[in-house]
Amino acid sequence: MWQPICLTLAATAGNNIGKVLQKKGTVILPPLCFKLKVIRAYALNKAWVIGFLMDIVGALMMLWALSLAPVSVIQPVSGCGLAILCIFSHFYLQEVMNALDWVGIALAGFGTIGVGIGGEEQEVPPLSVFHLPLLIFIIAILFVLLNIWLRLCKDRRREHELVHSDVVEEIISGLQSGILFGMASVISKIGFIFMEQNFSKLLVPICLSVSISCSGTGFVYQTRGFKHGRAIVVSTCAAVASILTGVLAGIFALGERLPSAPLARFILLLGWLLIVVGVILLVCSAKLVSFLPRPWRRVLNKGTERNLRRSASVRSRDANPSTVIQASTLHHLITSPSKEKP
């Protein structure tokens, strides 16, 4: 069980760090289009190319991990990518982290260890070819209900002439994107199960195509949520919904089982819980600190001002403005406190 877990950690690290490096590279690049001059500029940008390759390799490693272990194990562990991204951003991008960030990283790490200890090898469950359409139908019904709910919230906001989106709208956007991210892993796993059970080989690329479509649509919903709502709410709901979707779909739709031994089952469930709590802390740490009494804030933010000065001095030594790392990295987007609604 440790091999697919390590593969998942490496895959999610490649995905998250790769996106940050691509973001760093695009600072001096024009918008991507199919013009030869623009494509050549991207291909010659070292940071963007390395980030792109890391992202692709991470995706392939994630598929490898899904072929070796239950999706109810892989999907929660993939949530630790945010912890890896925070560590990378802290040491490489000089991003400032408070004490709650480190607590979240520790909880995610212990949760991953718990999943590795409590998880057990399972035989491939018998799967019907009708499971994939059934899952798509269930998700479609769920999205119809969420969209109806979202439309009702928007109509109510227009009636009261409110400009800013309601928190319910932000939650719905996060849930929609998270469910799609989780379903992308589930559908990929279904493709591998079909292959092992000697179904038609055409089902594997079909499942992978549907998985890619789910992931891409999830990014669209998440981006829409970031535009119209607070990133901290959307990111939290997306991360938790992605983990829960993978776990629930794996158990109830794919026939994956909890460990038979009570101790192993408890450790696995505890690992899931620690990962979810750790991810929530990493996303909401800045907001949670702002709600604490002032003496506690001073303790939790101890060293923050020193790190800020150090970060500023490091960036000021870089004389070429084209290589300065912008503050709008992925880690900064989801961990910094966003503007409150009036």
Short mmCIF file of C-alpha atoms in Angstrom, two decimals:
data_model
loop_
_atom_site.label_atom_id
_atom_site.label_comp_id
_atom_site.label_asym_id
_atom_site.label_seq_id
_atom_site.Cartn_x
_atom_site.Cartn_y
_atom_site.Cartn_z
CA MET A 1 0.00 0.00 0.00
CA TRP A 2 2.94 2.33 0.57
CA GLN A 3 3.99 2.29 -3.09
CA PRO A 4 0.75 3.85 -4.45
CA ILE A 5 0.70 6.32 -1.53
CA CYS A 6 4.24 7.48 -2.33
CA LEU A 7 3.31 7.69 -6.00
CA THR A 8 0.29 9.81 -5.10
CA LEU A 9 2.38 12.18 -2.98
CA ALA A 10 4.92 12.53 -5.78
CA ALA A 11 2.12 13.04 -8.32
CA THR A 12 0.29 15.72 -6.36
CA ALA A 13 3.60 17.45 -5.60
CA GLY A 14 4.37 17.53 -9.32
CA ASN A 15 0.90 18.87 -10.16
CA ASN A 16 0.93 21.66 -7.59
CA ILE A 17 4.57 22.73 -7.88
CA GLY A 18 4.34 22.49 -11.66
CA LYS A 19 1.44 24.95 -11.73
CA VAL A 20 3.37 27.41 -9.56
CA LEU A 21 6.40 27.21 -11.86
CA GLN A 22 4.17 27.73 -14.88
CA LYS A 23 2.69 30.77 -13.14
CA LYS A 24 6.19 32.10 -12.53
CA GLY A 25 7.11 31.59 -16.18
CA THR A 26 4.02 33.30 -17.57
CA VAL A 27 4.88 36.57 -15.78
CA ILE A 28 7.00 37.68 -18.74
CA LEU A 29 5.14 35.72 -21.44
CA PRO A 30 2.27 36.87 -23.68
CA PRO A 31 -1.14 35.14 -23.49
CA LEU A 32 -0.89 31.61 -24.88
CA CYS A 33 -2.18 31.23 -28.44
CA PHE A 34 -1.35 29.18 -31.53
CA LYS A 35 0.99 31.73 -33.09
CA LEU A 36 4.44 30.28 -33.76
CA LYS A 37 6.21 33.21 -32.09
CA VAL A 38 4.20 32.81 -28.88
CA ILE A 39 4.62 29.02 -28.77
CA ARG A 40 8.38 29.44 -29.25
CA ALA A 41 8.50 31.93 -26.36
CA TYR A 42 6.79 29.41 -24.07
CA ALA A 43 9.02 26.56 -25.23
CA LEU A 44 12.16 28.61 -24.49
CA ASN A 45 10.99 29.69 -21.01
CA LYS A 46 12.80 27.37 -18.58
CA ALA A 47 10.44 27.82 -15.61
CA TRP A 48 7.30 27.25 -17.70
CA VAL A 49 8.71 24.18 -19.45
CA ILE A 50 9.84 22.59 -16.17
CA GLY A 51 6.47 23.32 -14.58
CA PHE A 52 4.59 21.92 -17.58
CA LEU A 53 6.64 18.71 -17.57
CA MET A 54 6.17 18.30 -13.80
CA ASP A 55 2.43 18.74 -14.23
CA ILE A 56 2.27 16.11 -16.99
CA VAL A 57 4.47 13.63 -15.11
CA GLY A 58 2.37 14.17 -11.99
CA ALA A 59 -0.80 13.34 -13.90
CA LEU A 60 0.75 10.14 -15.27
CA MET A 61 1.96 9.10 -11.82
CA MET A 62 -1.53 9.72 -10.43
CA LEU A 63 -2.97 7.35 -13.03
CA TRP A 64 -0.32 4.79 -12.08
CA ALA A 65 -1.27 5.11 -8.42
CA LEU A 66 -4.98 4.70 -9.23
CA SER A 67 -4.19 1.49 -11.07
CA LEU A 68 -2.54 0.06 -7.93
CA ALA A 69 -4.79 1.12 -5.04
CA PRO A 70 -8.44 1.90 -4.22
CA VAL A 71 -9.63 5.38 -5.10
CA SER A 72 -10.86 5.74 -1.50
CA VAL A 73 -7.19 5.67 -0.47
CA ILE A 74 -5.65 7.65 -3.34
CA GLN A 75 -8.08 10.58 -3.36
CA PRO A 76 -7.65 11.56 0.33
CA VAL A 77 -3.86 11.34 0.05
CA SER A 78 -3.96 13.59 -3.02
CA GLY A 79 -5.37 16.30 -0.75
CA CYS A 80 -1.92 16.53 0.82
CA GLY A 81 -0.72 18.29 -2.32
CA LEU A 82 -1.66 21.58 -0.69
CA ALA A 83 0.68 20.82 2.22
CA ILE A 84 3.52 20.05 -0.19
CA LEU A 85 2.76 23.25 -2.09
CA CYS A 86 2.89 25.29 1.13
CA ILE A 87 6.31 23.87 2.02
CA PHE A 88 7.60 24.55 -1.50
CA SER A 89 6.21 28.08 -1.48
CA HIS A 90 7.74 28.77 1.92
CA PHE A 91 11.28 27.68 1.10
CA TYR A 92 11.44 28.44 -2.63
CA LEU A 93 9.05 31.37 -3.12
CA GLN A 94 9.70 32.89 0.33
CA GLU A 95 5.99 32.81 1.20
CA VAL A 96 5.16 33.55 4.85
CA MET A 97 3.47 30.84 6.91
CA ASN A 98 1.95 31.06 10.38
CA ALA A 99 1.76 28.40 13.08
CA LEU A 100 -1.63 27.07 11.91
CA ASP A 101 -0.15 26.40 8.47
CA TRP A 102 2.48 24.17 10.05
CA VAL A 103 -0.16 22.45 12.18
CA GLY A 104 -2.17 21.75 9.01
CA ILE A 105 0.90 20.32 7.30
CA ALA A 106 1.62 18.09 10.29
CA LEU A 107 -1.98 16.83 10.43
CA ALA A 108 -1.98 16.07 6.71
CA GLY A 109 1.32 14.22 7.11
CA PHE A 110 0.11 12.14 10.05
CA GLY A 111 -3.13 11.46 8.19
CA THR A 112 -1.19 10.13 5.22
CA ILE A 113 0.79 7.84 7.50
CA GLY A 114 -2.49 6.64 9.05
CA VAL A 115 -3.93 5.88 5.60
CA GLY A 116 -0.78 3.94 4.76
CA ILE A 117 -0.94 1.91 7.98
CA GLY A 118 -4.70 1.32 7.96
CA GLY A 119 -5.13 0.67 4.24
CA GLU A 120 -4.92 -2.86 2.96
CA GLU A 121 -4.57 -4.54 -0.39
CA GLN A 122 -7.90 -5.45 -1.97
CA GLU A 123 -8.98 -7.69 -4.78
CA VAL A 124 -10.46 -5.97 -7.78
CA PRO A 125 -14.23 -5.89 -7.14
CA PRO A 126 -16.58 -7.11 -9.87
CA LEU A 127 -17.81 -4.10 -11.78
CA SER A 128 -20.67 -3.80 -14.20
CA VAL A 129 -20.31 -1.82 -17.42
CA PHE A 130 -23.42 0.09 -16.33
CA HIS A 131 -21.67 1.63 -13.30
CA LEU A 132 -20.11 4.44 -15.33
CA PRO A 133 -23.40 5.69 -16.86
CA LEU A 134 -25.04 5.33 -13.44
CA LEU A 135 -22.36 7.50 -11.82
CA ILE A 136 -22.67 10.10 -14.57
CA PHE A 137 -26.45 10.11 -14.13
CA ILE A 138 -26.16 10.61 -10.35
CA ILE A 139 -23.68 13.45 -10.79
CA ALA A 140 -25.90 15.06 -13.44
CA ILE A 141 -28.89 14.97 -11.08
CA LEU A 142 -26.77 16.41 -8.27
CA PHE A 143 -25.55 19.22 -10.50
CA VAL A 144 -29.10 20.03 -11.61
CA LEU A 145 -30.13 20.37 -7.96
CA LEU A 146 -27.08 22.50 -7.16
CA ASN A 147 -27.69 24.75 -10.17
CA ILE A 148 -31.34 25.20 -9.19
CA TRP A 149 -30.21 26.13 -5.69
CA LEU A 150 -27.62 28.52 -7.13
CA ARG A 151 -30.18 30.18 -9.41
CA LEU A 152 -32.57 30.67 -6.49
CA CYS A 153 -29.79 32.34 -4.50
CA LYS A 154 -28.94 34.66 -7.41
CA ASP A 155 -32.60 35.59 -7.91
CA ARG A 156 -32.95 36.39 -4.22
CA ARG A 157 -29.79 38.51 -4.38
CA ARG A 158 -31.16 40.47 -7.34
CA GLU A 159 -34.44 41.05 -5.53
CA HIS A 160 -32.56 42.60 -2.61
CA GLU A 161 -30.23 44.46 -5.02
CA LEU A 162 -27.11 42.95 -3.48
CA VAL A 163 -23.86 43.26 -5.44
CA HIS A 164 -21.67 40.64 -3.76
CA SER A 165 -22.34 36.93 -3.97
CA ASP A 166 -23.82 35.14 -1.00
CA VAL A 167 -21.79 32.58 0.95
CA VAL A 168 -24.15 29.85 -0.29
CA GLU A 169 -23.14 30.65 -3.87
CA GLU A 170 -19.48 30.32 -2.95
CA ILE A 171 -20.14 26.98 -1.24
CA ILE A 172 -22.04 25.66 -4.27
CA SER A 173 -19.21 26.63 -6.64
CA GLY A 174 -16.68 24.88 -4.40
CA LEU A 175 -18.86 21.76 -4.11
CA GLN A 176 -19.37 21.56 -7.86
CA SER A 177 -15.65 21.82 -8.65
CA GLY A 178 -14.66 19.42 -5.85
CA ILE A 179 -17.18 16.79 -6.90
CA LEU A 180 -15.88 16.94 -10.46
CA PHE A 181 -12.26 16.60 -9.30
CA GLY A 182 -13.19 13.58 -7.20
CA MET A 183 -15.20 12.01 -10.01
CA ALA A 184 -12.24 12.40 -12.38
CA SER A 185 -10.24 10.00 -10.19
CA VAL A 186 -13.20 7.64 -9.77
CA ILE A 187 -13.81 7.37 -13.52
CA SER A 188 -10.09 6.80 -14.16
CA LYS A 189 -10.20 3.96 -11.63
CA ILE A 190 -13.24 2.47 -13.39
CA GLY A 191 -11.23 2.41 -16.62
CA PHE A 192 -8.45 0.41 -14.97
CA ILE A 193 -10.97 -2.00 -13.45
CA PHE A 194 -12.51 -2.56 -16.89
CA MET A 195 -9.05 -3.33 -18.25
CA GLU A 196 -8.28 -5.85 -15.49
CA GLN A 197 -11.63 -7.58 -15.96
CA ASN A 198 -11.04 -8.04 -19.69
CA PHE A 199 -13.71 -5.66 -20.92
CA SER A 200 -13.32 -4.02 -24.30
CA LYS A 201 -10.07 -2.06 -24.51
CA LEU A 202 -11.97 0.88 -25.96
CA LEU A 203 -13.53 1.50 -22.55
CA VAL A 204 -10.17 2.57 -21.06
CA PRO A 205 -9.56 5.60 -23.35
CA ILE A 206 -13.26 6.47 -23.08
CA CYS A 207 -13.01 6.53 -19.28
CA LEU A 208 -9.80 8.57 -19.39
CA SER A 209 -11.42 11.05 -21.79
CA VAL A 210 -14.42 11.43 -19.48
CA SER A 211 -12.04 11.84 -16.53
CA ILE A 212 -10.14 14.63 -18.30
CA SER A 213 -13.43 16.31 -19.19
CA CYS A 214 -14.54 16.17 -15.54
CA SER A 215 -11.26 17.64 -14.35
CA GLY A 216 -11.34 20.43 -16.93
CA THR A 217 -14.95 21.29 -16.13
CA GLY A 218 -14.05 21.32 -12.43
CA PHE A 219 -11.38 23.96 -13.09
CA VAL A 220 -13.97 26.05 -14.95
CA TYR A 221 -16.37 25.93 -11.98
CA GLN A 222 -13.55 26.67 -9.54
CA THR A 223 -12.34 29.65 -11.60
CA ARG A 224 -15.89 30.96 -11.80
CA GLY A 225 -16.17 30.64 -8.02
CA PHE A 226 -12.90 32.55 -7.55
CA LYS A 227 -14.15 35.35 -9.79
CA HIS A 228 -17.52 35.86 -8.13
CA GLY A 229 -16.74 34.78 -4.56
CA ARG A 230 -14.07 34.41 -1.93
CA ALA A 231 -11.26 32.01 -2.83
CA ILE A 232 -10.94 30.83 0.77
CA VAL A 233 -14.53 29.48 0.83
CA VAL A 234 -14.43 28.00 -2.68
CA SER A 235 -11.06 26.28 -2.11
CA THR A 236 -12.11 24.77 1.21
CA CYS A 237 -15.35 23.34 -0.16
CA ALA A 238 -13.61 22.05 -3.29
CA ALA A 239 -10.87 20.27 -1.34
CA VAL A 240 -13.26 18.60 1.11
CA ALA A 241 -15.80 17.68 -1.58
CA SER A 242 -13.05 16.12 -3.71
CA ILE A 243 -11.89 13.90 -0.85
CA LEU A 244 -15.38 12.88 0.23
CA THR A 245 -16.45 12.16 -3.36
CA GLY A 246 -13.51 9.83 -3.89
CA VAL A 247 -14.12 8.00 -0.62
CA LEU A 248 -17.90 7.65 -0.94
CA ALA A 249 -17.88 6.74 -4.63
CA GLY A 250 -15.09 4.23 -4.05
CA ILE A 251 -16.97 2.49 -1.23
CA PHE A 252 -20.55 2.61 -2.47
CA ALA A 253 -20.08 2.53 -6.26
CA LEU A 254 -16.85 0.57 -6.78
CA GLY A 255 -17.28 -1.91 -3.94
CA GLU A 256 -14.11 -0.91 -2.07
CA ARG A 257 -14.10 -2.11 1.53
CA LEU A 258 -12.87 -0.78 4.83
CA PRO A 259 -10.22 -2.90 6.58
CA SER A 260 -11.59 -5.94 8.36
CA ALA A 261 -9.48 -5.47 11.52
CA PRO A 262 -11.03 -2.92 13.94
CA LEU A 263 -7.68 -1.24 14.70
CA ALA A 264 -6.77 -0.87 11.02
CA ARG A 265 -10.25 0.50 10.26
CA PHE A 266 -9.91 3.05 13.07
CA ILE A 267 -6.46 4.15 11.88
CA LEU A 268 -7.70 4.53 8.31
CA LEU A 269 -10.73 6.60 9.35
CA LEU A 270 -8.53 8.70 11.62
CA GLY A 271 -6.12 9.26 8.72
CA TRP A 272 -8.97 10.48 6.52
CA LEU A 273 -10.12 12.85 9.27
CA LEU A 274 -6.63 14.25 9.88
CA ILE A 275 -6.11 14.91 6.17
CA VAL A 276 -9.45 16.73 5.86
CA VAL A 277 -8.78 18.84 8.98
CA GLY A 278 -5.24 19.58 7.80
CA VAL A 279 -6.45 20.73 4.38
CA ILE A 280 -9.10 22.97 5.96
CA LEU A 281 -6.49 24.52 8.27
CA LEU A 282 -4.13 25.19 5.36
CA VAL A 283 -6.85 26.91 3.37
CA CYS A 284 -8.40 28.87 6.26
CA SER A 285 -5.38 29.53 8.51
CA ALA A 286 -5.13 33.26 7.81
CA LYS A 287 -8.85 33.76 8.35
CA LEU A 288 -8.87 31.67 11.54
CA VAL A 289 -5.95 33.64 12.97
CA SER A 290 -7.81 36.90 12.39
CA PHE A 291 -10.65 35.69 14.62
CA LEU A 292 -8.38 34.86 17.57
CA PRO A 293 -7.66 37.24 20.48
CA ARG A 294 -4.77 39.60 19.88
CA PRO A 295 -2.30 37.86 22.27
CA TRP A 296 -2.89 34.56 20.49
CA ARG A 297 -2.44 36.21 17.10
CA ARG A 298 0.92 37.52 18.22
CA VAL A 299 2.03 34.04 19.24
CA LEU A 300 0.80 32.35 16.05
CA ASN A 301 2.30 35.06 13.82
CA LYS A 302 5.61 35.09 15.69
CA GLY A 303 8.38 35.58 13.17
CA THR A 304 6.04 36.63 10.39
CA GLU A 305 7.33 40.20 10.19
CA ARG A 306 10.90 38.95 10.18
CA ASN A 307 10.10 36.57 7.33
CA LEU A 308 8.37 39.35 5.42
CA ARG A 309 11.45 41.55 5.71
CA ARG A 310 13.66 38.67 4.64
CA SER A 311 11.40 37.91 1.67
CA ALA A 312 11.40 41.58 0.64
CA SER A 313 15.19 41.78 0.85
CA VAL A 314 15.60 38.62 -1.23
CA ARG A 315 13.33 39.98 -3.95
CA SER A 316 14.94 43.43 -3.88
CA ARG A 317 18.33 41.87 -4.65
CA ASP A 318 16.94 40.62 -7.94
CA ALA A 319 17.76 43.48 -10.32
CA ASN A 320 15.88 42.04 -13.31
CA PRO A 321 12.16 42.84 -12.85
CA SER A 322 11.19 40.20 -15.40
CA THR A 323 12.29 37.45 -13.00
CA VAL A 324 10.52 38.71 -9.90
CA ILE A 325 8.00 36.18 -8.62
CA GLN A 326 4.54 37.74 -8.46
CA ALA A 327 2.58 37.54 -5.22
CA SER A 328 -0.39 35.99 -6.96
CA THR A 329 0.88 32.41 -6.81
CA LEU A 330 -1.51 29.57 -6.15
CA HIS A 331 -0.47 29.28 -2.50
CA HIS A 332 -0.96 33.00 -1.91
CA LEU A 333 -4.36 32.90 -3.60
CA ILE A 334 -5.84 30.24 -1.36
CA THR A 335 -4.12 31.07 1.93
CA SER A 336 -4.17 34.87 2.07
CA PRO A 337 -7.18 36.55 3.68
CA SER A 338 -9.55 37.84 1.01
CA LYS A 339 -11.59 41.01 1.19
CA GLU A 340 -14.67 40.75 3.32
CA LYS A 341 -18.06 41.64 1.98
CA PRO A 342 -19.43 44.97 3.27
#
